[in-house]
GROMACS .gro file of C-alpha atoms in nm:
model
  255
    1MET     CA    1  13.768   5.861  20.477
    2SER     CA    2  14.028   6.135  20.484
    3PRO     CA    3  13.925   6.503  20.486
    4SER     CA    4  14.087   6.555  20.143
    5THR     CA    5  13.887   6.268  19.992
    6SER     CA    6  13.563   6.403  20.138
    7ALA     CA    7  13.638   6.748  19.999
    8LEU     CA    8  13.707   6.604  19.653
    9ILE     CA    9  13.378   6.413  19.652
   10LEU     CA   10  13.192   6.726  19.760
   11VAL     CA   11  13.349   6.937  19.485
   12SER     CA   12  13.267   6.671  19.222
   13ALA     CA   13  12.906   6.658  19.338
   14VAL     CA   14  12.873   7.037  19.316
   15LEU     CA   15  13.019   7.040  18.964
   16LEU     CA   16  12.782   6.765  18.850
   17LEU     CA   17  12.484   6.947  18.999
   18SER     CA   18  12.591   7.274  18.837
   19SER     CA   19  12.628   7.103  18.499
   20ALA     CA   20  12.284   6.947  18.529
   21THR     CA   21  12.115   7.277  18.612
   22THR     CA   22  12.287   7.486  18.344
   23SER     CA   23  12.239   7.240  18.058
   24ALA     CA   24  11.908   7.055  18.063
   25PHE     CA   25  11.961   6.914  17.712
   26ASN     CA   26  12.184   6.907  17.406
   27VAL     CA   27  11.989   6.991  17.092
   28THR     CA   28  12.266   6.863  16.864
   29LEU     CA   29  12.258   6.516  17.020
   30ILE     CA   30  11.879   6.510  17.011
   31LEU     CA   31  11.858   6.598  16.641
   32GLU     CA   32  12.134   6.350  16.551
   33LYS     CA   33  11.876   6.077  16.611
   34TYR     CA   34  11.661   6.213  16.324
   35PRO     CA   35  11.835   6.194  15.982
   36ASP     CA   36  11.558   6.401  15.819
   37TYR     CA   37  11.684   6.706  16.012
   38THR     CA   38  12.057   6.676  15.939
   39GLU     CA   39  12.072   7.003  15.743
   40PHE     CA   40  11.885   7.193  16.013
   41ASN     CA   41  12.109   7.045  16.283
   42ASN     CA   42  12.422   7.142  16.088
   43LEU     CA   43  12.295   7.497  16.042
   44LEU     CA   44  12.226   7.531  16.416
   45SER     CA   45  12.586   7.429  16.488
   46LYS     CA   46  12.739   7.638  16.208
   47THR     CA   47  12.572   7.961  16.322
   48GLY     CA   48  12.631   7.900  16.693
   49VAL     CA   49  12.256   7.896  16.764
   50ALA     CA   50  12.287   7.540  16.902
   51ASP     CA   51  12.515   7.663  17.181
   52GLU     CA   52  12.271   7.940  17.271
   53ILE     CA   53  11.985   7.688  17.280
   54ASN     CA   54  12.179   7.455  17.510
   55ARG     CA   55  12.237   7.736  17.759
   56ARG     CA   56  11.863   7.770  17.817
   57ASN     CA   57  11.627   7.555  18.021
   58THR     CA   58  11.300   7.612  17.833
   59ILE     CA   59  11.282   7.629  17.454
   60THR     CA   60  11.076   7.535  17.146
   61ILE     CA   61  11.249   7.472  16.813
   62LEU     CA   62  11.064   7.501  16.484
   63ALA     CA   63  11.266   7.259  16.273
   64LEU     CA   64  11.284   7.224  15.895
   65SER     CA   65  11.341   6.885  15.739
   66ASN     CA   66  11.603   6.836  15.467
   67GLY     CA   67  11.520   7.013  15.140
   68ARG     CA   68  11.289   7.275  15.292
   69PHE     CA   69  11.537   7.558  15.338
   70GLY     CA   70  11.471   7.749  15.018
   71ASP     CA   71  11.758   7.995  14.957
   72ILE     CA   72  11.865   8.025  15.322
   73SER     CA   73  12.187   7.835  15.254
   74SER     CA   74  12.295   8.095  14.997
   75LYS     CA   75  12.269   8.388  15.240
   76LYS     CA   76  12.547   8.534  15.453
   77GLU     CA   77  12.615   8.353  15.778
   78ASP     CA   78  12.497   8.642  15.998
   79VAL     CA   79  12.169   8.651  15.805
   80GLN     CA   80  12.137   8.273  15.837
   81LYS     CA   81  12.181   8.310  16.212
   82ARG     CA   82  11.905   8.571  16.237
   83ILE     CA   83  11.670   8.357  16.029
   84ILE     CA   84  11.737   8.036  16.223
   85SER     CA   85  11.710   8.217  16.556
   86THR     CA   86  11.354   8.321  16.466
   87HIS     CA   87  11.277   7.946  16.461
   88VAL     CA   88  11.362   7.923  16.832
   89VAL     CA   89  11.079   8.024  17.068
   90LEU     CA   90  11.171   8.122  17.424
   91ASP     CA   91  10.910   7.901  17.591
   92TYR     CA   92  10.785   7.543  17.585
   93TYR     CA   93  10.514   7.464  17.331
   94ASP     CA   94  10.396   7.129  17.203
   95VAL     CA   95  10.133   7.090  16.931
   96ALA     CA   96   9.844   7.067  17.178
   97LYS     CA   97   9.953   7.383  17.362
   98LEU     CA   98   9.983   7.579  17.037
   99LYS     CA   99   9.635   7.471  16.929
  100GLN     CA  100   9.502   7.631  17.245
  101TYR     CA  101   9.708   7.945  17.202
  102ASN     CA  102   9.515   8.264  17.268
  103THR     CA  103   9.622   8.544  17.035
  104SER     CA  104   9.531   8.800  17.301
  105LYS     CA  105   9.854   8.696  17.474
  106GLY     CA  106  10.043   8.862  17.191
  107PRO     CA  107  10.313   8.719  16.963
  108LEU     CA  108  10.570   8.454  17.058
  109THR     CA  109  10.916   8.581  17.148
  110THR     CA  110  11.208   8.420  16.964
  111LEU     CA  111  11.582   8.400  17.025
  112CYS     CA  112  11.633   8.660  16.750
  113GLN     CA  113  11.476   8.924  16.975
  114THR     CA  114  11.756   8.882  17.231
  115TYR     CA  115  12.023   8.999  16.984
  116GLY     CA  116  11.906   9.360  16.993
  117GLN     CA  117  11.910   9.382  16.611
  118ALA     CA  118  11.548   9.295  16.531
  119LYS     CA  119  11.336   9.573  16.379
  120GLN     CA  120  10.962   9.611  16.343
  121GLN     CA  121  10.867   9.289  16.527
  122GLN     CA  122  11.123   9.072  16.345
  123GLY     CA  123  11.196   8.892  16.672
  124PHE     CA  124  10.836   8.782  16.722
  125LEU     CA  125  10.599   8.525  16.565
  126ASN     CA  126  10.224   8.538  16.517
  127VAL     CA  127  10.012   8.229  16.574
  128VAL     CA  128   9.686   8.150  16.394
  129VAL     CA  129   9.479   7.838  16.466
  130LYS     CA  130   9.240   7.745  16.185
  131ASP     CA  131   9.045   7.419  16.157
  132SER     CA  132   9.262   7.263  16.431
  133GLU     CA  133   9.578   7.345  16.236
  134VAL     CA  134   9.846   7.585  16.359
  135PHE     CA  135  10.006   7.840  16.126
  136LEU     CA  136  10.301   8.062  16.209
  137SER     CA  137  10.442   8.379  16.056
  138SER     CA  138  10.671   8.667  16.136
  139ALA     CA  139  10.497   8.939  16.337
  140VAL     CA  140  10.622   9.199  16.088
  141LYS     CA  141  10.327   9.367  15.918
  142GLY     CA  142  10.252   9.211  15.579
  143ALA     CA  143  10.442   8.885  15.643
  144SER     CA  144  10.289   8.579  15.480
  145MET     CA  145  10.137   8.313  15.706
  146ASP     CA  146  10.219   7.996  15.513
  147SER     CA  147  10.426   7.791  15.758
  148LYS     CA  148  10.224   7.513  15.919
  149VAL     CA  149  10.312   7.311  16.228
  150GLU     CA  150  10.305   6.952  16.105
  151SER     CA  151  10.413   6.729  16.393
  152SER     CA  152  10.625   6.686  16.704
  153VAL     CA  153  10.977   6.559  16.638
  154ALA     CA  154  11.093   6.524  16.998
  155SER     CA  155  11.015   6.668  17.339
  156GLN     CA  156  11.140   6.673  17.694
  157PRO     CA  157  10.865   6.837  17.901
  158TYR     CA  158  10.893   7.109  18.001
  159ASN     CA  159  11.243   7.191  17.882
  160ILE     CA  160  11.262   7.139  17.507
  161SER     CA  161  11.009   7.080  17.230
  162ILE     CA  162  11.108   7.028  16.866
  163LEU     CA  163  10.826   7.077  16.615
  164SER     CA  164  10.837   7.016  16.242
  165ILE     CA  165  10.711   7.302  16.022
  166SER     CA  166  10.627   7.301  15.652
  167SER     CA  167  10.835   7.599  15.536
  168PRO     CA  168  11.088   7.851  15.674
  169ILE     CA  169  10.967   8.161  15.855
  170ILE     CA  170  11.159   8.456  15.713
  171ALA     CA  171  11.079   8.798  15.855
  172PRO     CA  172  11.063   9.075  15.592
  173GLY     CA  173  11.390   9.266  15.594
  174ILE     CA  174  11.573   9.012  15.811
  175ASP     CA  175  11.864   9.046  15.568
  176GLY     CA  176  11.899   9.411  15.666
  177ALA     CA  177  11.704   9.554  15.372
  178LEU     CA  178  11.409   9.669  15.581
  179SER     CA  179  11.387  10.043  15.651
  180PRO     CA  180  11.243  10.164  15.981
  181ALA     CA  181  10.870  10.233  15.952
  182SER     CA  182  10.919  10.592  16.069
  183ALA     CA  183  11.189  10.668  15.815
  184LYS     CA  184  11.088  10.911  15.541
  185GLN     CA  185  11.165  10.770  15.200
  186PRO     CA  186  11.348  11.013  14.969
  187ASN     CA  187  11.140  11.162  14.685
  188ALA     CA  188  10.836  10.962  14.792
  189ALA     CA  189  10.524  11.159  14.703
  190ALA     CA  190  10.222  11.102  14.927
  191PRO     CA  191   9.906  10.968  14.757
  192ALA     CA  192   9.651  11.230  14.663
  193GLY     CA  193   9.408  11.308  14.942
  194SER     CA  194   9.622  11.142  15.211
  195GLU     CA  195   9.807  11.302  15.494
  196GLY     CA  196  10.138  11.174  15.622
  197PRO     CA  197  10.218  11.128  15.991
  198ALA     CA  198  10.300  11.438  16.188
  199VAL     CA  199  10.672  11.494  16.223
  200ALA     CA  200  10.795  11.620  16.558
  201GLU     CA  201  10.983  11.943  16.536
  202GLY     CA  202  11.326  11.978  16.689
  203PRO     CA  203  11.386  12.213  16.983
  204LYS     CA  204  11.525  12.490  16.762
  205GLN     CA  205  11.233  12.466  16.522
  206GLU     CA  206  10.980  12.479  16.804
  207GLU     CA  207  11.158  12.779  16.956
  208ALA     CA  208  11.149  12.962  16.623
  209ALA     CA  209  10.784  12.873  16.567
  210ALA     CA  210  10.691  12.992  16.916
  211GLY     CA  211  10.904  13.310  16.898
  212PRO     CA  212  10.755  13.657  16.949
  213GLU     CA  213  10.572  13.814  16.659
  214GLY     CA  214  10.798  14.017  16.433
  215GLU     CA  215  11.117  13.818  16.487
  216GLY     CA  216  11.299  13.665  16.195
  217THR     CA  217  11.365  13.297  16.140
  218SER     CA  218  11.690  13.143  16.028
  219ALA     CA  219  11.698  12.998  15.677
  220ALA     CA  220  11.852  12.660  15.597
  221ASP     CA  221  12.154  12.825  15.429
  222GLY     CA  222  12.232  13.030  15.738
  223SER     CA  223  12.086  13.355  15.601
  224SER     CA  224  11.821  13.546  15.789
  225GLU     CA  225  11.464  13.552  15.664
  226LEU     CA  226  11.190  13.780  15.792
  227SER     CA  227  10.848  13.651  15.866
  228PRO     CA  228  10.545  13.832  15.711
  229ASN     CA  229  10.485  14.014  16.041
  230ALA     CA  230  10.848  14.116  16.055
  231ASN     CA  231  10.829  14.252  15.699
  232SER     CA  232  10.523  14.459  15.788
  233ALA     CA  233  10.695  14.599  16.095
  234ALA     CA  234  11.002  14.688  15.889
  235VAL     CA  235  10.787  14.875  15.635
  236LYS     CA  236  10.612  15.070  15.905
  237GLN     CA  237  10.942  15.157  16.066
  238ALA     CA  238  11.082  15.275  15.730
  239MET     CA  239  10.770  15.486  15.660
  240SER     CA  240  10.792  15.651  16.000
  241GLY     CA  241  11.156  15.732  15.926
  242PHE     CA  242  11.068  15.894  15.596
  243GLY     CA  243  10.792  16.100  15.770
  244LEU     CA  244  11.041  16.234  16.022
  245ILE     CA  245  11.285  16.334  15.746
  246ALA     CA  246  11.004  16.512  15.555
  247ALA     CA  247  10.899  16.704  15.867
  248VAL     CA  248  11.256  16.821  15.933
  249ALA     CA  249  11.293  16.928  15.569
  250SER     CA  250  10.970  17.128  15.586
  251LEU     CA  251  11.083  17.300  15.906
  252VAL     CA  252  11.416  17.396  15.752
  253ALA     CA  253  11.243  17.533  15.443
  254GLY     CA  254  11.023  17.754  15.668
  255PHE     CA  255  11.334  17.920  15.804
   0.00000   0.00000   0.00000
């Protein structure tokens, strides 16, 4: 065997090994075997989530059968991608493993969390096991827990697991309508008897608040306002000025 032939065989072997290690599965080909998940498979490909799944070695997909998408199909494609990516868990879970899930481990991390756009736990899922049944929901506070894990569609331990769920998991505000929890809503009056969270003061505010007694503070319109202590000092200073004038006038009158 010539040196060039040996080198070619070696390069081909390396490329095959590299391909095998970087792509442990092809989710599109797997789901093509299950006609009940055609719509879900198409949505994975349309949004590009399928390609992101195939670049990973360990994944769990929470699949929706045809007709269970609700109004997802009517949303913008970037919103569809965020929703579908929350149905992709970054670890291997089959039904048995989820039934033994300990909530003290915290929520499940989804592909959506890797985009850097998730807010208020939108990239995580909560797990609740009740009467040997597994329910999933967004980890966002107030999200409904009405999606049930029904069965295993396909698996390739411990690389990919595809589970069928009863309804889509849509995190509140995943369409971009959710305001940050710390944001102050305009004209929102606090309930009677309740106190809102403390708001950190900026450096300038803290400096003004901690300034020496008698100094003025700057008003919002740029004008200068005097604090009560400053007003008192100004009055005293004015009174002492008037006293000095009166004394000089009395002295002059004596002459």
